[in-house]
Coordinates of C-alpha atoms in Angstrom, one line a residue:
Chain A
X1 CA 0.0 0.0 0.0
X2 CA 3.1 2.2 0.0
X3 CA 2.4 5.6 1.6
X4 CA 0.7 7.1 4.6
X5 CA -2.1 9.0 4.3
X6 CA -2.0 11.6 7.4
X7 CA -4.7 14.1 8.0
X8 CA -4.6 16.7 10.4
X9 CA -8.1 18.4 11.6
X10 CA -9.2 19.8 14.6
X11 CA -13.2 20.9 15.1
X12 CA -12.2 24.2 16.2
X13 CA -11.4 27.0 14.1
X14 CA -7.6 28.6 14.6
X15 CA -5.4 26.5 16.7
X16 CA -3.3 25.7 14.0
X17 CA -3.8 23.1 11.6
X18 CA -2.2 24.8 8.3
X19 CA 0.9 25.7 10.4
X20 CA 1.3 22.2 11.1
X21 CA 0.2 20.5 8.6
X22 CA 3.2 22.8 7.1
X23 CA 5.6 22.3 9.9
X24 CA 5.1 18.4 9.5
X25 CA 5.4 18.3 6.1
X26 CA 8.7 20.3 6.0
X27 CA 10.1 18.4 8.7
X28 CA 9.6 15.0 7.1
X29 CA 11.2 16.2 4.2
X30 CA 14.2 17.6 6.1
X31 CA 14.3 13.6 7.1
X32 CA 14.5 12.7 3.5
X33 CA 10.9 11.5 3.1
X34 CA 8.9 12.3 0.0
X35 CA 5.9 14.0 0.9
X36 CA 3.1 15.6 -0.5
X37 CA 1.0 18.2 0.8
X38 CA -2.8 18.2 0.1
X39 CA -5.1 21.7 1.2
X40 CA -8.3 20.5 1.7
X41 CA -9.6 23.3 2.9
X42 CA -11.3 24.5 -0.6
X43 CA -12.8 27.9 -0.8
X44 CA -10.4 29.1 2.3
X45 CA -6.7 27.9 1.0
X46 CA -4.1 28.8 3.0
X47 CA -1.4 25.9 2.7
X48 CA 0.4 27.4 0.1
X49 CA 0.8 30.8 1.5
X50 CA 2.1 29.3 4.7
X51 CA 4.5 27.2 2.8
X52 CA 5.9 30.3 0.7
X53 CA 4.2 28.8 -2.5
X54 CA 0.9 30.7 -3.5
X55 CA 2.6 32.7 -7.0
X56 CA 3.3 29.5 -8.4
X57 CA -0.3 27.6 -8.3
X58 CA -1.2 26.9 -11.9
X59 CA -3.6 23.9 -10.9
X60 CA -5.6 22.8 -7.5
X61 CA -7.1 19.9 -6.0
X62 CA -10.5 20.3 -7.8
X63 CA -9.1 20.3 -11.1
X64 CA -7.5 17.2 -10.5
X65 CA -10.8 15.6 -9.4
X66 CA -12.7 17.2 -12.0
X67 CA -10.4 15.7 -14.6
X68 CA -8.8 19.3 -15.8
X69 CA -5.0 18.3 -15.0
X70 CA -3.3 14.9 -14.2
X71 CA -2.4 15.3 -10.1
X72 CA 1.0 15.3 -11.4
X73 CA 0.3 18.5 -13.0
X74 CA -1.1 20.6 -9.9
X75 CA 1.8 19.4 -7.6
X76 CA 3.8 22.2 -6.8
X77 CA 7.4 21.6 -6.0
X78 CA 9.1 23.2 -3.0
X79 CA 12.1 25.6 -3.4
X80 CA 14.5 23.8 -0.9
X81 CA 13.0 20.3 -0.7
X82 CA 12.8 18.8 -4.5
X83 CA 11.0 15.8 -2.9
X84 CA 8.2 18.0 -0.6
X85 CA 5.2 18.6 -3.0
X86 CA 2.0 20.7 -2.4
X87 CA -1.6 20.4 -4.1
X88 CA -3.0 23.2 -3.3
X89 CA -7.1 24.1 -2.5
X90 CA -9.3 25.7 -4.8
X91 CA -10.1 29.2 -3.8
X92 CA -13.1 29.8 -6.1
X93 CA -15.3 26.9 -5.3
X94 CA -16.7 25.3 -2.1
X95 CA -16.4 22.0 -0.3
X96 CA -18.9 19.9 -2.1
X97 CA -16.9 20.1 -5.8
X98 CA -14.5 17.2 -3.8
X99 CA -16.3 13.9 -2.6
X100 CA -14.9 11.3 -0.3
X101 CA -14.5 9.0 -3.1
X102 CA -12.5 11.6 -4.8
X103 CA -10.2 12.1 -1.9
X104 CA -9.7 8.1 -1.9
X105 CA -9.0 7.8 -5.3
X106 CA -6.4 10.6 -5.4
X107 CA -4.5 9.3 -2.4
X108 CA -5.0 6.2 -3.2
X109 CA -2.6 7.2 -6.8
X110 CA 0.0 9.3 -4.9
X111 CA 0.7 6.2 -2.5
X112 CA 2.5 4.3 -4.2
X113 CA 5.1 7.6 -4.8
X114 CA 5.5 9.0 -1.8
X115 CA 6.2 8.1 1.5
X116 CA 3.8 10.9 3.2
X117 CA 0.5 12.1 1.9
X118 CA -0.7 15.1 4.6
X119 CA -3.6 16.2 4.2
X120 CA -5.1 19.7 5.6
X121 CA -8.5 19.3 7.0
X122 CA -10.6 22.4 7.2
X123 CA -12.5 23.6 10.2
X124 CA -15.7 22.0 11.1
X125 CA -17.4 18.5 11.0
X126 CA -19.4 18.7 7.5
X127 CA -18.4 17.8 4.3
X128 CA -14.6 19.6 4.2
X129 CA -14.0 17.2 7.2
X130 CA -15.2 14.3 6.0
X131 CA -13.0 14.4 2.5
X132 CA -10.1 15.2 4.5
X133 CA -10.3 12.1 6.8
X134 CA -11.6 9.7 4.1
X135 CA -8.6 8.7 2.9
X136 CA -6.9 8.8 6.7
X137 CA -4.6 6.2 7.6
X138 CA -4.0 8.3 10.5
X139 CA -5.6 11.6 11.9
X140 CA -3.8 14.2 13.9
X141 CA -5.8 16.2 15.9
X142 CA -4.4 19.9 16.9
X143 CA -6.0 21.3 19.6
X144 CA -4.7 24.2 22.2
X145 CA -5.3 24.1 25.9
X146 CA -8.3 25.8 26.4
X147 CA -11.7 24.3 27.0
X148 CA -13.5 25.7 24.1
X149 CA -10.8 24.3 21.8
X150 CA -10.8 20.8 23.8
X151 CA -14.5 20.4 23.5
X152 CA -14.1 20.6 19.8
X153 CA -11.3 17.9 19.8
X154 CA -13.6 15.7 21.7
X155 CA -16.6 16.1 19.1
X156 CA -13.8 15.1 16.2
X157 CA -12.6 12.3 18.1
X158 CA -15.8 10.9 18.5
X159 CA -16.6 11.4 14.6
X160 CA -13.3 9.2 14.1
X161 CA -14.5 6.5 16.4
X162 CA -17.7 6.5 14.3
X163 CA -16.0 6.1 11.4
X164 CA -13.2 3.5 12.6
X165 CA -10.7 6.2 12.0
X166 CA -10.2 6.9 15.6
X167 CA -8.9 7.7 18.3
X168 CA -6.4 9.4 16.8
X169 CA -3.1 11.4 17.9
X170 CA -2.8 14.6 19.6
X171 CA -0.7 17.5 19.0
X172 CA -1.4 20.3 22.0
X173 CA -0.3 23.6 20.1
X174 CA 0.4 27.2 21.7
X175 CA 1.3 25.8 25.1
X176 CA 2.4 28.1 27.6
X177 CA 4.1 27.2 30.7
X178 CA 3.9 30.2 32.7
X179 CA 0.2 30.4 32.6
X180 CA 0.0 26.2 33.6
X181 CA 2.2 26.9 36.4
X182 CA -0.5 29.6 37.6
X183 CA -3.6 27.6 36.9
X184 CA -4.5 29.8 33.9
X185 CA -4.3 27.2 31.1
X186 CA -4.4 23.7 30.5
X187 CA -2.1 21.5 31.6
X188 CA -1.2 18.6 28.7
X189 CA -2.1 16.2 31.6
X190 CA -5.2 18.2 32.2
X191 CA -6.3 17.4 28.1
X192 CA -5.1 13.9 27.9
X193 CA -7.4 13.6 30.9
X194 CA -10.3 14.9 29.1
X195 CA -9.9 13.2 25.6
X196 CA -8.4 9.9 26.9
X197 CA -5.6 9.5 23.5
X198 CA -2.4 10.0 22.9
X199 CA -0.3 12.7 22.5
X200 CA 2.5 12.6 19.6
X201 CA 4.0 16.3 20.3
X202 CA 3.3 19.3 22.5
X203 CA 4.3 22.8 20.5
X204 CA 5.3 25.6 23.0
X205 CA 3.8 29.1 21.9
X206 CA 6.4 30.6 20.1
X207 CA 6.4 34.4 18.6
X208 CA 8.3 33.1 15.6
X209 CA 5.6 31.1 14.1
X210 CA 3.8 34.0 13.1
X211 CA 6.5 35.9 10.9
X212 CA 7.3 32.5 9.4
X213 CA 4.3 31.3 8.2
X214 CA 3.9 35.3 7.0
X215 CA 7.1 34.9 5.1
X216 CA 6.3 31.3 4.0
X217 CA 9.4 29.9 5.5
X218 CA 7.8 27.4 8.1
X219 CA 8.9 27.7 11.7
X220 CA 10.4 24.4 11.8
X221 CA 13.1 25.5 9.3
X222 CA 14.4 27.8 12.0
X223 CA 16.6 25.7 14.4
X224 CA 16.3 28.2 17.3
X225 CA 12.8 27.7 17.7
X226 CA 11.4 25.9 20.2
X227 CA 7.7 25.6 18.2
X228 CA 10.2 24.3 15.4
X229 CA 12.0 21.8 17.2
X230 CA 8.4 20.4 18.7
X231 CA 7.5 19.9 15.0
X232 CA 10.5 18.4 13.9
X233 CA 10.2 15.8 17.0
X234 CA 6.9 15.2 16.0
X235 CA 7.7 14.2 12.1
X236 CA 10.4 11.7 13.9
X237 CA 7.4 10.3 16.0
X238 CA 5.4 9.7 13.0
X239 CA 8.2 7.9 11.5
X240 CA 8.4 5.6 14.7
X241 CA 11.2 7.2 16.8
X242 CA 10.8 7.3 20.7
X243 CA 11.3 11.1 20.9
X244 CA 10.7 12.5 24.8
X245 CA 9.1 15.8 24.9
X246 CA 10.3 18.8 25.2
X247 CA 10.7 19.9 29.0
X248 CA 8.8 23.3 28.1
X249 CA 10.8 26.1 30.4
X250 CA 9.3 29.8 30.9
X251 CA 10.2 32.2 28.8
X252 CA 11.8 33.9 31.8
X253 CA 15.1 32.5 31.8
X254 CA 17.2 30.3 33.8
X255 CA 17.5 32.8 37.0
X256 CA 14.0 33.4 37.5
X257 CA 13.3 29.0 37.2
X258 CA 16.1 28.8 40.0
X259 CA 14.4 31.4 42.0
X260 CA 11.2 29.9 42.2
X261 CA 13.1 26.4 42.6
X262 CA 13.9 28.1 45.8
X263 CA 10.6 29.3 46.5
X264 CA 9.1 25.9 45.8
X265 CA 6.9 27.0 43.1
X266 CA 8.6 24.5 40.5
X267 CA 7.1 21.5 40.2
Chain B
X1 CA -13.4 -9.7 -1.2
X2 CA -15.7 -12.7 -1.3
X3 CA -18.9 -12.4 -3.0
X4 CA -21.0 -11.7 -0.2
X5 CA -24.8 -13.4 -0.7
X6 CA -25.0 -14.4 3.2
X7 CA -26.6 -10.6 3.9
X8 CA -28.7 -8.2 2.1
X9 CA -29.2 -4.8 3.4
X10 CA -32.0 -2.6 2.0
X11 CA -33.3 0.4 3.2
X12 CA -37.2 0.3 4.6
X13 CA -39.3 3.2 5.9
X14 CA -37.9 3.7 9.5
X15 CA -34.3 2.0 9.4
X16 CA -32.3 -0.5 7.1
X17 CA -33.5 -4.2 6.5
X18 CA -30.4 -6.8 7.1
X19 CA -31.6 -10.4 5.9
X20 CA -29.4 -13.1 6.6
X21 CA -29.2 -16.5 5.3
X22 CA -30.8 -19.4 7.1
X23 CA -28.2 -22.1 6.2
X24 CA -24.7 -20.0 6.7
X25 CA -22.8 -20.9 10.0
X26 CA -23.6 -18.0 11.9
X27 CA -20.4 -16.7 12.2
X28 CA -19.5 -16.1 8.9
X29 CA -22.7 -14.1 8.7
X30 CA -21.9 -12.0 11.6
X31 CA -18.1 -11.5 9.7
X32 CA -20.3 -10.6 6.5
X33 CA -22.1 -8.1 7.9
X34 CA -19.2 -6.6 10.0
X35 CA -17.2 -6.5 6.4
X36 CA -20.1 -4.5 4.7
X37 CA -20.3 -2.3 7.6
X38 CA -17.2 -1.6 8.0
X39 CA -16.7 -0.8 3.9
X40 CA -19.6 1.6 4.2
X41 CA -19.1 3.1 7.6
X42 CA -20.5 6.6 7.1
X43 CA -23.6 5.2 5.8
X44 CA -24.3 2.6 8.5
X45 CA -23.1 4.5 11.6
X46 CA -26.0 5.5 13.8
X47 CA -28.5 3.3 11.8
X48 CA -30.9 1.0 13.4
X49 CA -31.3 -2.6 11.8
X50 CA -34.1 -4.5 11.2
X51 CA -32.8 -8.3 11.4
X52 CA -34.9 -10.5 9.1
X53 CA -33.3 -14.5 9.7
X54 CA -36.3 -16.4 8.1
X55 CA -37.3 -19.6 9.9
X56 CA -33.7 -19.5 11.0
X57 CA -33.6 -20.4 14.9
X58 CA -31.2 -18.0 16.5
X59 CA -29.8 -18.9 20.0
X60 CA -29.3 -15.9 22.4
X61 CA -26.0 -16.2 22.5
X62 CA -25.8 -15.9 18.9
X63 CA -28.0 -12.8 18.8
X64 CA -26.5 -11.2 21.4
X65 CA -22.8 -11.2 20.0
X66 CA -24.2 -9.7 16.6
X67 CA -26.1 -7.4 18.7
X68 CA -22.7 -6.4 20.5
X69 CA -20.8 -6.0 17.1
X70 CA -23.5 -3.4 15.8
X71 CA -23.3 -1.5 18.9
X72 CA -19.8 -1.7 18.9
X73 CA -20.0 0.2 15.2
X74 CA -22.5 2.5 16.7
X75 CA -25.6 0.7 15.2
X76 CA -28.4 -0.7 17.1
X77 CA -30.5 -3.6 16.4
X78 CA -33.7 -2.6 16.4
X79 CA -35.9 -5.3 15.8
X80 CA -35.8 -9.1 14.9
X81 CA -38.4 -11.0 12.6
X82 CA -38.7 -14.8 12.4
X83 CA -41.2 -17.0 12.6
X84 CA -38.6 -19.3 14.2
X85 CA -39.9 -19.7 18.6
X86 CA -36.2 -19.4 19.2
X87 CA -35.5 -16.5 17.3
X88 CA -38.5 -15.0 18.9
X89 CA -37.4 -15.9 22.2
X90 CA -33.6 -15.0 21.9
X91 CA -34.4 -11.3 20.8
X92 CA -37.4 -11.3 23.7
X93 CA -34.6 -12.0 25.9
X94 CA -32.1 -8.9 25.4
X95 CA -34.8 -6.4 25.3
X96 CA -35.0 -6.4 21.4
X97 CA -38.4 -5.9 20.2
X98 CA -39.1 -9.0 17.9
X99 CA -41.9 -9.6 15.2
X100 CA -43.3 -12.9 14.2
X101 CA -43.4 -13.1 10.6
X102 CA -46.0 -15.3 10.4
X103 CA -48.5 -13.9 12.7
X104 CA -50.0 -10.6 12.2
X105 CA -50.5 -9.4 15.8
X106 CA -48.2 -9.9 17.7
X107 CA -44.6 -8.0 18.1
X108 CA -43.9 -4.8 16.7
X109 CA -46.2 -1.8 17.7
X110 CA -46.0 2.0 16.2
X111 CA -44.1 4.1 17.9
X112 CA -45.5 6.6 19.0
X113 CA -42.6 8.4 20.8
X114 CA -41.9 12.2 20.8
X115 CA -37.9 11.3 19.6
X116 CA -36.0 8.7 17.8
X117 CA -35.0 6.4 20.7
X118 CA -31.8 4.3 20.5
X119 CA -33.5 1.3 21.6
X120 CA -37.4 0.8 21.9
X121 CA -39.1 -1.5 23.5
X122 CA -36.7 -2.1 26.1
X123 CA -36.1 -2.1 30.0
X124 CA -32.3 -0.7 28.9
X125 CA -29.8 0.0 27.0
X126 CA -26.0 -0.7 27.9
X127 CA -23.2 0.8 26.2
X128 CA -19.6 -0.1 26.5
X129 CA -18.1 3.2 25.2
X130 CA -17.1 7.0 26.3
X131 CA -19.4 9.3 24.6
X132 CA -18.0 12.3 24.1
X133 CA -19.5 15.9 23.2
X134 CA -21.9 15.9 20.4
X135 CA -22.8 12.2 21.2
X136 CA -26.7 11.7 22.1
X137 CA -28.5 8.8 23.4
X138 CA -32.0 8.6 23.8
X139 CA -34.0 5.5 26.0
X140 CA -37.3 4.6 26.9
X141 CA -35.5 2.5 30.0
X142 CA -32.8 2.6 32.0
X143 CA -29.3 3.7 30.4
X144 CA -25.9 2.5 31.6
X145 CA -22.9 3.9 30.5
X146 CA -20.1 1.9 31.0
X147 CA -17.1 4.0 30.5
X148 CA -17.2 8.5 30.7
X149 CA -20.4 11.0 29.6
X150 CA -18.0 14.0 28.4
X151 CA -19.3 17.5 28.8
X152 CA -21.3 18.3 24.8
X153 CA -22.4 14.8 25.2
X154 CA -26.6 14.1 26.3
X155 CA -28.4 11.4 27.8
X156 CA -32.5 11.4 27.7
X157 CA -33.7 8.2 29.4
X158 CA -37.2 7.5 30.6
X159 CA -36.0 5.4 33.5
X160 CA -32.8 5.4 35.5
X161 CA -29.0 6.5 33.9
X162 CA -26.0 4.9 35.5
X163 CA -22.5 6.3 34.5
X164 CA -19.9 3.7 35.4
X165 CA -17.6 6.2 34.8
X166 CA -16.8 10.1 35.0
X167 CA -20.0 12.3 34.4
X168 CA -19.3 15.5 32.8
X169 CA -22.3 15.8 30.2
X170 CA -26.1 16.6 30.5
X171 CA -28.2 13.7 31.6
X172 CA -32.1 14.0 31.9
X173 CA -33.2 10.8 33.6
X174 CA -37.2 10.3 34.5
X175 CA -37.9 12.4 31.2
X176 CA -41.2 11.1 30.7
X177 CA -42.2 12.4 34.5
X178 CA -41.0 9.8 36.6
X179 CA -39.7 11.7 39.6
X180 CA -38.3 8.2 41.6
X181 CA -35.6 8.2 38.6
X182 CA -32.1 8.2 39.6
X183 CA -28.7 9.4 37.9
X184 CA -25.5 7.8 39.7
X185 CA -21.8 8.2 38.4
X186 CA -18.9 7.1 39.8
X187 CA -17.9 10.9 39.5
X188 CA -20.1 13.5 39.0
X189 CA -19.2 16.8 38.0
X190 CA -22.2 17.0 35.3
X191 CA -22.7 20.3 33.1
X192 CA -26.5 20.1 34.1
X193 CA -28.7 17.5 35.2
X194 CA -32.5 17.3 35.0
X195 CA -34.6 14.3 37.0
X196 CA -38.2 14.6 35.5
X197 CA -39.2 18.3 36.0
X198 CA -36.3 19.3 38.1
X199 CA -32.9 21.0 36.7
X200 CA -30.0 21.1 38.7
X201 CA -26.7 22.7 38.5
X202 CA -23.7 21.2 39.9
X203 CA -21.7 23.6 42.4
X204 CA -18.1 24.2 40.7
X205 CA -15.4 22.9 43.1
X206 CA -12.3 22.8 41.5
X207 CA -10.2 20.2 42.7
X208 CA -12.9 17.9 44.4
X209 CA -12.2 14.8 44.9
X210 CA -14.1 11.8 42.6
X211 CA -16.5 9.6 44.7
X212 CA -19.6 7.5 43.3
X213 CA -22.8 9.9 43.7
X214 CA -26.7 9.3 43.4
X215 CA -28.7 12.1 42.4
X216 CA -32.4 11.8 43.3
X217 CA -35.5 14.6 44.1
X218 CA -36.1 15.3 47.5
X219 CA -38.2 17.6 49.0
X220 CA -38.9 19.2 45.0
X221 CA -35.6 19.4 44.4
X222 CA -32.4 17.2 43.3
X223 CA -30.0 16.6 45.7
X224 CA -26.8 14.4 45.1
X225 CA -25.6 12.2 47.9
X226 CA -22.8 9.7 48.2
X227 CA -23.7 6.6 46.2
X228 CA -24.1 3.7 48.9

């Protein structure tokens, strides 16, 4: 069956699936996988511009199911990685111009080239959801620690059961210590709690992500972020390495995390 | 995949019709089934089957694990025809409504209900699963949830609603009016719960400490005491 089929989705609106569906893909391909990109989100694209690609879209995913263009055709190749491919979302039509069906058939062609086949679910639980899981071999589910955004995850999770595509994995994005340490957010424990499945990487909030999904450079390319390093530990999960998490520090420092060591507040 | 003529599913008025063959080993039937379900999952989940096995005579035991495989896919069996005794019996005997082909009379009767219940006819309805938000069941009996009720999730039962697990959703037990319903949970910290008439809100405690709790009217009002 060759490839993997990956989608990431979410329920909630915002807590970053194109970033790391992005992140992801770039980091696989930074561990020489070949991987291919698919925006599902039609009518709301976004992949591209996040990946630093959106001048050179000739093609897009509904032309490939309506027949216009071979998939080959609408692949767009990435500047650095030569082996990191993107179909990118329509931007004039709407989800119903792509069927399940469609989504299984088109995977079910790029398996047997590529090792990855990541696929960008919109927001929601109607019929953008349900072409971006069909084909699922496995669903990541990006969530961030607040309740609104866990209830959400919970709903998707329980759409995956349904459809025997479940539990999936989960990727808790924009964490941020300080305010777990003061009972403000979410602790990772807290969410495991709630959605009883596993977690495959943790992403630290990180002011970086922003200007580099602005500039189309994804944040994982930059080695001296933390949110980049959580990605790339992630793509080695998916490829079956024991990775630990990251020990997420404060954005303090060192001095203030010895002071409070002191003071007992660390845990 | 094998050519599959052990089951035919059509669609009929209020569900899907499953007929099954009456000479297959029973077990490759249930496999069958299971196969088409699982090829079509979309379609099938949430459905409720009508199981038509001819003169076949099904044991309980043999009813009750296909019964337990459509739950499992989030499917219930909603009624059995036969004019095989056994058959009759077997599906009498875990609460599925059952319909004698031959007779006229007896078995199923309209439903009349105000909602589309997951199991009619019956003193309960079991299910081995966390439902989480977004998931509903609805019961003319008892229902007993044998894993967590996650906060979006809903329970509407008639009779009692046990939660052998952590209880964070709504749950409206005695919906029909019965006031001696009950709602236990090995931990409940419920988003609301209703018993017949009365609507309660759960006090937020933070860090409170998970203990088995009944929740029953007293006095016109719900009061939630330590499950003993």
């Amino acid at each position: 069956m060759g490839g993997k089929v990956i989608t990431i989705t979410s329920g909630k609106g915002g807590v970053g699936k194109t970033t790391t569906t992005a992140n992801i893909g770039v980091a696989l391909a930074r561990l020489n996988q070949k991987v291919v990109m698919i925006d599902a989100d039609i009518g709301l694209r976004n992949l591209d511009i996040v990946m630093g690609l959106e001048n050179r879209i000739v093609y897009d995913l509904v032309d490939v199911v309506e027949g216009r263009c071979k998939a080959r055709q609408a692949m767009i190749k990435h500047k650095t990685f030569p082996e990191l491919y993107l179909i990118p979302a329509a931007q004039t039509r709407d989800k119903t111009a792509v069927s399940p069906a469609d989504m299984i058939q088109l995977t079910d062609g790029l398996r047997t080239e590529f090792d990855f086949i990541i696929i960008d679910s919109p927001a929601g639980i109607e019929r953008g959801f349900r072409n971006a899981v069909a084909a699922a071999d496995d669903v990541l589910i990006v969530t961030n620690p607040e309740v609104s955004a866990v209830r959400d995850a919970d709903r998707v999770i329980g759409l995956l059961e349904a459809e025997n595509k479940g539990p999936g994995q989960l990727i808790l994005n924009r964490v941020k210590q300080d305010m777990i340490r003061r009972g403000e957010m979410l602790s990772p424990e807290d969410v495991t709690d709630l959605l009883a499945i596993k977690l495959i990487g943790i992403v630290p909030e990180d002011e970086t992500v922003i200007p580099s999904s602005n500039s189309g450079i994804p944040v994982t390319l930059n080695d001296k972020s933390l949110a980049g390093l959580a990605f790339r530990n992630i793509a080695r999960r998916l490829l079956g390495e024991e990775v630990p998490f990251i020990q997420l520090s404060e954005s303090k420092g060192l001095f203030k995390r010895i002071a409070r060591l002191f003071a007992g507040g660390e845990r | 995949m094998r050519e599959q003529t052990t089951v035919a599913i059509k669609g009929v008025k209020d569900g899907l019709l499953v007929t099954v063959s009456e000479s297959e080993e029973w077990q490759i039937i249930m496999n069958d089934l299971a196969a088409r379900i699982d090829h079509q999952s979309a379609f099938f989940n949430g459905a409720r089957i009508t199981l038509d096995v001819g003169s076949r005579p099904v044991r309980r035991d043999e009813l009750s694990s296909l019964k337990a495989m459509l739950e499992r896919r989030n499917i219930s069996l909603w009624s059995v025809m036969s004019d095989s005794a056994t058959s009759i019996d077997a599906a009498s005997a875990l609460d599925v409504r059952a319909a004698q082909t031959t007779s006229t009379t007896q078995g199923a009767k309209p439903d009349a209900a105000p909602f589309n219940p997951e199991e009619d006819g019956t003193i309960g309805v079991m299910i081995r699963r966390t439902l989480r938000s977004g998931r509903t069941v609805h019961s003319h009996g008892h229902v007993v949830i044998y894993g967590d009720v996650n906060a979006g999730a809903e329970i509407i039962a008639a009779g009692d609603v046990i939660v052998w697990g952590r209880l964070r959703g709504n749950v409206h037990a005695g919906a029909d009016g019965d006031e001696s319903a009950v709602i236990c949970a090995l931990d409940m910290t419920p988003t609301q719960i209703r018993i017949a008439g009365y609507i309660s809100i759960p006090p937020k405690d933070k860090r409170h400490k998970p203990k088995p709790e009944t929740a029953t009217i007293r006095d016109r009002q719900i009061v939630v005491v330590t499950w003993d």
